[in-house]
């Protein structure tokens, strides 16, 4: 598929396509489950198809794990916890984690191409963000494995046991790394359920884990739909549930886990405010706004989906933002020039279209740059709504797509009140040249992560997580280790 340029018509030069080759990836026609160190078919023999969302081309048939498979995976993880992995000293666990980290780096191009094929995200994001960060998470946690006794958890911190981990489709390999690395570093064993639309990089990770020589059953990967996730959450042999995904499913999981004694962390949705003051460096702020909402097609829980801009500079910011958006290139995710890739699935595209239609119906003004969309696949152009009021659905609900809602404010107090007027509390951004104002805002914004003069920066050493409807618990840093240890 050719890349489609959104540059202004009449511009006198054009990018030539620079497609990354997909030759480096071998996609098998069928994939089984990874249980007890082996690839096995689902007990029921059922499977589902995973698609390339940029072309709707079927990529592979993947096993659909049912209750018997969940049972087998949890039993394998329990054996590994009791007999092998759970008995290893931290310095031995670290060696395996370092091996996984290095193998991800060695096979980075393969992982990046596979991620872009299965997810639809631009290769420059999978290559420069997802895969390097996934490796970084294993490196970082390898470093902790033999130092847990000195990390403030008491002299002999104990792992919880078997962790059941359910992850979404927006950062498939990276979310697998966020879940597996801290659990393994602290001595737990894992059963991981990737999202139905993006199972392939987790299954490639299973290959890496096998080559790294982890004892069978230490990591089990069971593919399937929401019913597989629900089966894992409800399984009596699991000690801890770690979930990233929608607030709606997070609430169901919290209800299912209540009273069982299982430990739980939930990383859910968001509707973050990206707040731009009149003293902010406007060009940098515009880059931050673009990165905040159009990175990964806006399929980001911490996306800066509400722009709060000080009224005196709103016109200038909006003008420059529109000029910048006209230079974004939407199209083939494997083209190294592409900025905006495909929407991950038909249901997600339907959800975005539905909320955008609601935005127009409620009276906000919709704008997109000239942006022809490819004929096949799931696509949505970068979209900006101005004239948005706080009661509009596009200002309240997580759209999880490339759609920005612009609101204005006059005073810092008003900015804080509007930023906090959301049921969520995951992240926020502040753009100002005054350090004192950054601290003043950070004290008042109710969000787990606050970026100052930047946006969407991630580091394994920095804890990530939210409040209220964005969930609870932290991933990354020392706080992330605590989520996998007995208090
Ligand atoms: P879900 O929350 O449904 O999916 C997240 C993961 O949970 C997937 O692996 C999913 O499986 C699994 N799952 C689904 N139902 C259950 C259940 N009852 N018990 C246990 N696990 C379950 O998100 P969706 O993919 O359906 O996306 C819907 C909306 O959620 C998006 O439009 C977006 O707004 C939001 N979202 C937010 C994310 C975030 O990080 N904040 C991430 C993903 C989505 P399966 O994939 O097979 O359905």
PDB file of C-alpha atoms in Angstrom, residues 13 81 89 159 190 248 259 341 379:
ATOM      1  CA  UNK A  13       8.610  18.162  -3.056  1.00  0.00           C
ATOM      2  CA  UNK A  81       6.795 -21.496  41.420  1.00  0.00           C
ATOM      3  CA  UNK A  89      18.057 -16.927  44.197  1.00  0.00           C
ATOM      4  CA  UNK A 159       6.970 -13.227  45.948  1.00  0.00           C
ATOM      5  CA  UNK A 190       3.161 -15.885  35.194  1.00  0.00           C
ATOM      6  CA  UNK A 248     -15.351  -1.007  32.187  1.00  0.00           C
ATOM      7  CA  UNK A 259     -13.190 -11.163  48.677  1.00  0.00           C
ATOM      8  CA  UNK A 341      -0.804   4.259  11.140  1.00  0.00           C
ATOM      9  CA  UNK A 379      -8.157   4.507   9.203  1.00  0.00           C
TER      10      UNK A 379
END
